[in-house]
XYZ file of C-alpha atoms in Angstrom:
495
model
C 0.000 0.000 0.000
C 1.397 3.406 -0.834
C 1.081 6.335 1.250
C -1.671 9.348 1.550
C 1.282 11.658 0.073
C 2.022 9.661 -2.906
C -1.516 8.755 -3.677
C -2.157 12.769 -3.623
C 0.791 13.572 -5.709
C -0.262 10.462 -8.023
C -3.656 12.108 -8.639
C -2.986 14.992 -8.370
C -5.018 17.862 -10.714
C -1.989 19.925 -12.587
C -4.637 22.790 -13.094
C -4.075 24.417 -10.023
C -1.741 27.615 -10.292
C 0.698 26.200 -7.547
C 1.210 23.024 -8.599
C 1.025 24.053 -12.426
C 4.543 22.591 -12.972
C 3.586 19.575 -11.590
C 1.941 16.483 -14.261
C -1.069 14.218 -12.862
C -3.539 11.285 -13.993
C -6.923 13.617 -13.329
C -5.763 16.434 -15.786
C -6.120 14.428 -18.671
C -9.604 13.670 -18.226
C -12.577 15.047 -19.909
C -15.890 16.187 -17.794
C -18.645 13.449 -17.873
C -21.107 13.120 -20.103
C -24.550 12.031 -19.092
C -26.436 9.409 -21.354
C -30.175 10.433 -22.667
C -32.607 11.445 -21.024
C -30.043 12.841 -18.856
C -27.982 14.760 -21.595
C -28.813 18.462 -20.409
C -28.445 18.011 -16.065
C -25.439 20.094 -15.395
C -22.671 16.777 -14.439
C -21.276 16.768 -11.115
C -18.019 18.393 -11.669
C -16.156 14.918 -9.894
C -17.618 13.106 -12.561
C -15.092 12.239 -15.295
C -14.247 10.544 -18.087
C -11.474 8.237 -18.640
C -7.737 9.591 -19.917
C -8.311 10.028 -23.862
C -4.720 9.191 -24.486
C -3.315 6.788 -21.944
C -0.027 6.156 -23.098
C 0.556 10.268 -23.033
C -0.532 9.892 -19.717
C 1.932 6.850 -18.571
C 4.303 8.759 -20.090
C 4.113 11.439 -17.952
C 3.540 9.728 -14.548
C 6.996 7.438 -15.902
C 8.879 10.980 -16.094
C 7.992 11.671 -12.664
C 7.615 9.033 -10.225
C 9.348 5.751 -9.224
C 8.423 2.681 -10.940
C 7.609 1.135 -7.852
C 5.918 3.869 -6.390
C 3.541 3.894 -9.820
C 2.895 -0.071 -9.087
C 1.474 0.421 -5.399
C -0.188 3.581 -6.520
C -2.573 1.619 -8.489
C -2.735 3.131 -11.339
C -0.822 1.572 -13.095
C 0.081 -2.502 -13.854
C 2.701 -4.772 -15.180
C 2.504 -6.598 -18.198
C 3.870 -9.991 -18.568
C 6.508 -8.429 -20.381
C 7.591 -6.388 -17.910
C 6.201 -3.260 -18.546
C 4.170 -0.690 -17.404
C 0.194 0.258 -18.223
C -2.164 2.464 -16.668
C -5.092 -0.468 -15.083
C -7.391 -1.554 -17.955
C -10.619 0.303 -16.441
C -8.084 3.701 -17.160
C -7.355 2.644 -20.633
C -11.105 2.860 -21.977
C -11.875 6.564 -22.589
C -15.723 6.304 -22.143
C -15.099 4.503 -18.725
C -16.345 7.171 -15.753
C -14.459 8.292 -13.324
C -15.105 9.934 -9.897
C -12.794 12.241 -8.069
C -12.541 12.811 -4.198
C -11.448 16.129 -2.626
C -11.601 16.880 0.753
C -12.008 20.492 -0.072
C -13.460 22.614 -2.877
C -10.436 23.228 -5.392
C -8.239 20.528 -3.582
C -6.012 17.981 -4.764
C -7.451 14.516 -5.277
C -7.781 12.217 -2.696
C -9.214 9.211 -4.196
C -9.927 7.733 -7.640
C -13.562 5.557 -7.784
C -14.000 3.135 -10.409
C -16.520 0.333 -10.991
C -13.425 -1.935 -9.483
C -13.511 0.376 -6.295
C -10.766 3.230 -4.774
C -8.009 2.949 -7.676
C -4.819 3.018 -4.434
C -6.822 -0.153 -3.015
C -6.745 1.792 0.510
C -10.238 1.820 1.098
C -13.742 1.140 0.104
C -15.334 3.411 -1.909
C -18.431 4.117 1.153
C -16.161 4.910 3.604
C -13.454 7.149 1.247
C -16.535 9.177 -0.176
C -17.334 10.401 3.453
C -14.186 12.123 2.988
C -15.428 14.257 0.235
C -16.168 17.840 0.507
C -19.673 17.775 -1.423
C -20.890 14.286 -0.429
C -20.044 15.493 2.968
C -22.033 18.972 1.919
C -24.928 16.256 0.681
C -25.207 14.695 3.274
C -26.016 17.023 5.993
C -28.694 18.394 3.881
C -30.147 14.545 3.766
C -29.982 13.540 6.894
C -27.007 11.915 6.633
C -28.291 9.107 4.052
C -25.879 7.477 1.715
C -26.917 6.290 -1.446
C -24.717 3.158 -2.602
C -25.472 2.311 -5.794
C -24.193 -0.711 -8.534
C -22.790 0.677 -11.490
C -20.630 4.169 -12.597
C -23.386 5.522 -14.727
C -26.053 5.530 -11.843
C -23.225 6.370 -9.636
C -22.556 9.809 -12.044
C -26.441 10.457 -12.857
C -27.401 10.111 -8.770
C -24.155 12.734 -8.063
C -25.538 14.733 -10.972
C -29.200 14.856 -9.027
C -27.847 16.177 -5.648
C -27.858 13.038 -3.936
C -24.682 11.802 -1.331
C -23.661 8.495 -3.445
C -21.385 6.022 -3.747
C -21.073 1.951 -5.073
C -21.605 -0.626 -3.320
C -18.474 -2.510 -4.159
C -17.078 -4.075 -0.606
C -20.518 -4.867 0.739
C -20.390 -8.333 -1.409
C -17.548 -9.661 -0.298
C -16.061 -10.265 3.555
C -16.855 -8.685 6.035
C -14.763 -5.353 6.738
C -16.581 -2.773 4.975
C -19.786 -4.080 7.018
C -18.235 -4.014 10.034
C -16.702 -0.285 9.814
C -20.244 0.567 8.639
C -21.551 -0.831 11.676
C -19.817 1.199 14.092
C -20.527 4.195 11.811
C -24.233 3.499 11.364
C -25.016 2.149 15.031
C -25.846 -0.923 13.973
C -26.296 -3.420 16.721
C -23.256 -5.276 16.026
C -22.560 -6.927 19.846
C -22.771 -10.619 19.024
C -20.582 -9.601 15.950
C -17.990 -8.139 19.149
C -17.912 -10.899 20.486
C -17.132 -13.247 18.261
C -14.267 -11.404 17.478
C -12.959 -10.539 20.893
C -13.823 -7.244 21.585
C -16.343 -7.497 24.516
C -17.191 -9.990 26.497
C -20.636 -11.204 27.271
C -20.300 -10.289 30.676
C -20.045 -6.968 30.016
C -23.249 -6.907 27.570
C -25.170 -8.328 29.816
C -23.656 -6.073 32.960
C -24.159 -3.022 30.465
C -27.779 -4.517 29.082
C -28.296 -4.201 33.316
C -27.417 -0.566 33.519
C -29.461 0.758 30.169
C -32.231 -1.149 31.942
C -32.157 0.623 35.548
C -31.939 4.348 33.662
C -34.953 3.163 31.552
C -36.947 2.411 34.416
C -35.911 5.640 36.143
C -37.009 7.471 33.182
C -40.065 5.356 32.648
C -41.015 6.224 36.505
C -40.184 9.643 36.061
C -42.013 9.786 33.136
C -45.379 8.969 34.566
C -44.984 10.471 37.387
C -44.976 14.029 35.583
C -47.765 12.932 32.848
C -50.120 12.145 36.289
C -49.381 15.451 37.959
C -49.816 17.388 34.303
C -53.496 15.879 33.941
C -53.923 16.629 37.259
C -53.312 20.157 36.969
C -55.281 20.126 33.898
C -58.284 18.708 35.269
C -58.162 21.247 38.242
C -58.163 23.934 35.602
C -60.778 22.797 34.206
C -62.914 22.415 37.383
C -62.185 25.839 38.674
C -62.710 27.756 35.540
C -66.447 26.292 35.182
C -68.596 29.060 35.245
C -65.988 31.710 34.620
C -67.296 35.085 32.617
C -66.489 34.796 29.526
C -64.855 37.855 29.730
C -61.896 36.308 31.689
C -58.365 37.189 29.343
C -55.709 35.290 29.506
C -53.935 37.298 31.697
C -56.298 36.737 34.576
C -54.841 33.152 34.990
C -50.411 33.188 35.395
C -49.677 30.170 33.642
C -47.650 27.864 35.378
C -43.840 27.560 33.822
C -42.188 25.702 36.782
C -42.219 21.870 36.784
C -43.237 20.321 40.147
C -40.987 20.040 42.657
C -42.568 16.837 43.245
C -41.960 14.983 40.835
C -38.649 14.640 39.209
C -38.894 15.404 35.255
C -37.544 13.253 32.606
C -34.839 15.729 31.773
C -33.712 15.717 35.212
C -32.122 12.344 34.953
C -28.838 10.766 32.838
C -28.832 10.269 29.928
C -29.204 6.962 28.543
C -25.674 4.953 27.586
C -25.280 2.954 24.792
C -23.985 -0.526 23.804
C -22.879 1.567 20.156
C -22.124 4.413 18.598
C -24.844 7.247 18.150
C -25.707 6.537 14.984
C -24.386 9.142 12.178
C -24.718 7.703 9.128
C -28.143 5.747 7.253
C -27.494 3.746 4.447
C -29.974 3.145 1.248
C -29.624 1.114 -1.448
C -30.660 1.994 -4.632
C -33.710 -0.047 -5.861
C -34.212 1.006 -9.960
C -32.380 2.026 -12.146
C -31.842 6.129 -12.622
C -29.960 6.288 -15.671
C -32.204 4.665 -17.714
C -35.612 5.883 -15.663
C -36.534 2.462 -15.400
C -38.454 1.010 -12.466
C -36.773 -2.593 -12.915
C -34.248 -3.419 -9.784
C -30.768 -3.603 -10.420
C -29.531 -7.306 -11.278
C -27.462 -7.055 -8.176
C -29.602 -6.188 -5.560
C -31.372 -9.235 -4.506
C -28.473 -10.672 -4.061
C -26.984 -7.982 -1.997
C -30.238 -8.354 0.432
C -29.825 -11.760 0.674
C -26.503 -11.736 1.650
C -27.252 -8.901 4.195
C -30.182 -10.900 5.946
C -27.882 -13.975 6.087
C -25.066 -11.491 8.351
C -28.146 -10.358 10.347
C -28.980 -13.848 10.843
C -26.137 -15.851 11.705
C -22.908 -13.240 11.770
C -24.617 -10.871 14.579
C -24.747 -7.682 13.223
C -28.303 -6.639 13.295
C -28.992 -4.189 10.170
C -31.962 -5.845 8.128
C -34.415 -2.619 10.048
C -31.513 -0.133 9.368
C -30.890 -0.835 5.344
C -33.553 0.464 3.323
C -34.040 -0.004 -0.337
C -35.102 3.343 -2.275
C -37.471 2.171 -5.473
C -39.681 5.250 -6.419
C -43.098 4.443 -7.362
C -43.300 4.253 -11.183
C -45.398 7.713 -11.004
C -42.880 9.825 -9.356
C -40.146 7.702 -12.504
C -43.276 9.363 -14.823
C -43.376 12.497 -13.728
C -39.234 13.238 -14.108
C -39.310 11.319 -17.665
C -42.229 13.736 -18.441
C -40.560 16.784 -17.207
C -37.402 15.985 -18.929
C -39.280 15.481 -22.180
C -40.638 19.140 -21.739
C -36.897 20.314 -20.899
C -37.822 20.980 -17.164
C -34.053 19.184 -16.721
C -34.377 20.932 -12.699
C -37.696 19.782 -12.083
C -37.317 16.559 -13.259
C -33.933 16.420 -10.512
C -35.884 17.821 -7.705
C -38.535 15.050 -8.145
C -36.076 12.391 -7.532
C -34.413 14.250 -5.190
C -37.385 14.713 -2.853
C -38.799 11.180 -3.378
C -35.193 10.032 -1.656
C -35.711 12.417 1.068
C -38.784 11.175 1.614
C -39.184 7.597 0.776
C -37.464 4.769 1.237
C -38.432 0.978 2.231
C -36.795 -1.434 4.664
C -35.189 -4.705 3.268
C -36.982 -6.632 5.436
C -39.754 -6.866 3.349
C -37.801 -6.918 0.263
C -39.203 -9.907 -1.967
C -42.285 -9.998 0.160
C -46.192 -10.826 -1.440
C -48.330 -7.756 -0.269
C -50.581 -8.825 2.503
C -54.208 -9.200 1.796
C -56.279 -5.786 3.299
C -58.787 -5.789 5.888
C -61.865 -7.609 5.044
C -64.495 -5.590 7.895
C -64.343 -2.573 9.118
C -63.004 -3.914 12.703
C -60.035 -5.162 11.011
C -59.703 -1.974 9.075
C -59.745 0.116 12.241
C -57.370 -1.970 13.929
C -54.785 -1.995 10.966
C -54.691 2.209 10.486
C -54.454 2.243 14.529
C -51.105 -0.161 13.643
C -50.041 2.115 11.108
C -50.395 5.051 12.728
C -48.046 3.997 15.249
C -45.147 3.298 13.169
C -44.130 0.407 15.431
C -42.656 -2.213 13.209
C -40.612 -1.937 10.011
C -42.169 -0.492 7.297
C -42.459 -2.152 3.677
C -43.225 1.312 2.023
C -43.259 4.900 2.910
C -44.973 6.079 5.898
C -47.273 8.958 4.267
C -48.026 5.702 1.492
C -49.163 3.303 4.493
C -51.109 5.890 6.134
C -52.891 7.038 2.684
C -53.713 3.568 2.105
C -54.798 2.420 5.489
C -57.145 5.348 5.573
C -58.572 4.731 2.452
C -59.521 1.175 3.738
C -60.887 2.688 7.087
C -63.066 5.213 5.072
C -64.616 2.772 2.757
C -65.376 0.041 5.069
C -66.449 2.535 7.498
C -69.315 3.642 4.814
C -69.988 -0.462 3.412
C -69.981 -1.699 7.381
C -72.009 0.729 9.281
C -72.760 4.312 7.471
C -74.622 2.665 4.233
C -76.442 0.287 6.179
C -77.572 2.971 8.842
C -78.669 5.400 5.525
C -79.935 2.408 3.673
C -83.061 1.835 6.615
C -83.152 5.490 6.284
C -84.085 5.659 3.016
C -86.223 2.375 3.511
C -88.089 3.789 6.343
C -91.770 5.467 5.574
C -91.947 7.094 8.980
C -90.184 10.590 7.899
C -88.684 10.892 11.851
C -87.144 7.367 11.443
C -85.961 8.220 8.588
C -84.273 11.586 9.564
C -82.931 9.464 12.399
C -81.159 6.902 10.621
C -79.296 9.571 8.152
C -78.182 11.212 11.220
C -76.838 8.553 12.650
C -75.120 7.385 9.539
C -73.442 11.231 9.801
C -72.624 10.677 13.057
C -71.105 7.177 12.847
C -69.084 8.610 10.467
C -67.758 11.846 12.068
C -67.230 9.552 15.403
C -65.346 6.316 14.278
C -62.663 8.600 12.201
C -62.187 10.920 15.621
C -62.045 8.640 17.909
C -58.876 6.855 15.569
C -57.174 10.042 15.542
C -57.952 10.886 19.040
C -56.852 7.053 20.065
C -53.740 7.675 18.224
C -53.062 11.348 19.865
C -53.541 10.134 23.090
C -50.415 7.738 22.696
C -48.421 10.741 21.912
C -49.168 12.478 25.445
C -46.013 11.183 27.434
C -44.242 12.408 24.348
C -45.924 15.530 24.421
C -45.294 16.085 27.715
C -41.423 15.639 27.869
C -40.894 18.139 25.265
C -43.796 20.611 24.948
C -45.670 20.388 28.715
C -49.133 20.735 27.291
C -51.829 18.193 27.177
C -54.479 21.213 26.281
C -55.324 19.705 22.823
C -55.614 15.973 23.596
C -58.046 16.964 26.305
C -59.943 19.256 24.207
C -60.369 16.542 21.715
C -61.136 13.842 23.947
C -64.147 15.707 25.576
C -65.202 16.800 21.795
C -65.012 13.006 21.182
C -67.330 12.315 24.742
C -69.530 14.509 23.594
C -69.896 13.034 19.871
C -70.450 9.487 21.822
C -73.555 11.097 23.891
C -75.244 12.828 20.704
C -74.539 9.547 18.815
C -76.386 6.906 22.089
C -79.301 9.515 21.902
C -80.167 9.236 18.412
C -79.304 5.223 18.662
C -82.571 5.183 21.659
C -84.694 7.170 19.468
C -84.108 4.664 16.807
C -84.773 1.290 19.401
C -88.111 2.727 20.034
């Protein structure tokens, strides 16, 4: 392996005024080209094109470094003959190439090629974290890397704004999952200690630890969510009957926790068996280049592979991976912009939809489940979703959208048609105002009460970080009241 100096002189980009004097590998290479539809997004300026003229450019690297130090540098091999050739990936002008800097206008610090780093001293995920404008990327993206299968998606997902990089190292052995583990958080502590790192004595005497805070917390926790609604409910008793004239500055409102009770915030933080996690990786799921929905030939394997080190290796990523595979209208609506020239909007489409959406590998390869078949089942599946509590197959917002769209027409085929079918059926013109009013009102009160149920789980949460309960209250009492209008027109009708 050659050293960080070397590799920077190797690659180094003559262009710059202070090193003008100086030759280089990255000088000789011409500025990407994107293929169709792509053709008119502005290329990522670290997305090249291999040397045009190689043996100009072994020439030069021969006239200024060791012949030795040009072998371990990786650019260059030895032919059976004896001599000297830039790699073959180098030798093919339409190859791409991507170059690393660690800062704008700097030299290079690594070459990426469908093979991997060119100096062989890293992977190409963990040397892109180096880089200045993946680094730029992703902070803006919540630090979510996109690793992708082949140079031309690799180029076209740069081009489109996205933190990328290949895959290459995630197929093979184990290292490059292992330093993505600690860099992730996975939940690698079988994985430690199978190689030696910590024992299980000190998991478990750690797992003890986590647990004691956790119950503190928990304690804690209630503790301040009781006294809250207590407070609340006093409110509420003492301001019945109050003018309605009373401003809000006739009641100080309280700001102080109670000394009491002993507020979440008060205590430790939690420890952890890893590292915070800092980094989220995604793999990619279609195929940008050519705007086509199809997966990449590579990927189930990849999945499979990861499951299998979940499974039996002890490093515990199959709910941390995701898989991003827009749906084929958000592919529609970039083709369709870049067919009208909208080359931006087309980029921001994609670039949102990987913001937004991305799906876990744990269902990869999965059969969609069947959907509720009553309306009890469809409550009870949107009250799942809503939660969020398992791994999700598909994006959030998608679930949601479709498990309320289930909700809402069961809902009406269950109970509301029925209740407005008598209606209608009904000669007696009472009865029959009845039974559309309670159709209404079975409508208005089964989709409250499922957001209300689902608000209500948020109030511990709500009380850690914003002290107000105000809302949920106000909504369960709206919901109460719904319940009581809803009983009274339900006698009327049993008469």
């Amino acid at each position: 392996k050659c050293s960080d100096d070397f590799v920077l002189a190797t690659l180094e980009n003559a262009v710059l005024p202070r090193f003008g004097g100086e030759v280089g590998l990255v000088r000789h290479c011409a500025p990407a080209e994107l293929p169709q539809p792509w053709d008119d997004l502005d290329v990522a300026p670290s997305s090249l094109h291999c040397p045009g003229d190689h043996e100009a450019v072994l020439e030069e690297l021969q006239g200024k470094f060791e012949r030795r130090d040009l072998l371990n540098s990786g650019v260059v091999v030895r032919t059976r003959s004896g001599e000297l050739r830039l790699c073959r990936y180098l030798r093919e002008p339409s190859n791409y190439l991507v170059v690393l800097r660690q800062k704008e206008g700097g030299l290079p610090l690594e070459l990426i090629t469908e093979l991997g780093c060119v100096s062989g001293n890293d992977w190409p995920a963990i040397a892109s974290l180096k880089d200045f404008k993946i680094r730029e990327q992703l902070a803006e993206a919540q630090d979510r890397l996109l690793l992708v299968f082949g140079m031309q998606d690799l180029v076209v997902c740069l081009s489109l704004g996205i933190a990328t990089s290949l895959v290459v190292g995630m197929e093979e052995g184990l290292d490059l999952v292992d330093d993505l583990a600690e860099r992730c958080g996975w939940d690698a502590r079988e994985r430690q200690c199978y190689r030696g790192i910590v024992t299980a004595e000190e998991i478990a005497s750690e797992a003890e630890r986590l647990q004691s805070q956790l119950d503190q917390r928990l304690a804690a926790m209630d503790a301040a969510v009781a006294a809250e609604a207590e407070v609340n409910l006093e409110e509420d008793d003492s301001q019945e009957g109050t003018p309605e004239s009373t401003t809000d500055a006739d009641v100080a409102p309280t700001t102080e926790p109670s000394a009491t009770h002993e507020t979440p915030q008060s205590l430790p933080p939690l420890g952890r068996l890893k590292p915070q996690p800092s980094l989220s990786i995604v793999l990619l799921g279609w195929r940008p280049a050519e705007l086509s929905a199809s997966e990449p030939d590579d990927l189930a394997p990849l999945v499979e592979r990861l499951k299998t080190i979940d499974e039996f290796i002890g490093i515990q990523m199959t709910t941390e991976v995701d898989i991003w595979s827009p749906d084929p209208r958000n592919i529609q609506i970039a083709e369709t912009r870049l067919e009208f020239g909208v080359v931006d909007g087309a980029a921001d489409a994609l670039r949102d939809n990987f913001d937004e959406h991305a799906l876990s590998i744990c269902y990869f390869g999965r059969e969609p489940s069947e959907g509720p078949r009553n309306f009890g089942e469809a409550a009870a599946h949107l009250r799942h979703v809503l939660r969020d509590d398992s791994p999700r197959s598909r994006p959030y917002e998608d679930a949601v959208q479709e498990a309320l769209a289930s909700f809402e027409a069961l809902l009406d085929r269950d109970i509301a048609t029925p209740l407005a079918e008598a209606g209608a059926a009904s000669a007696d013109p009472v009865k029959k105002t009845n039974f559309l009013l309670a159709a209404e009102l079975a409508r208005l009160l089964h989709r409250q009460i499922a957001i209300v149920d689902f608000r209500m789980e948020r109030v511990a949460q709500r009380m850690t970080e914003l002290r107000d309960l105000s809302q949920e209250f106000a909504d369960v009492k709206g919901s109460i009241a719904l319940v009581d209008r809803f009983i009274n027109v339900a006698k009327v009708l049993a008469k």
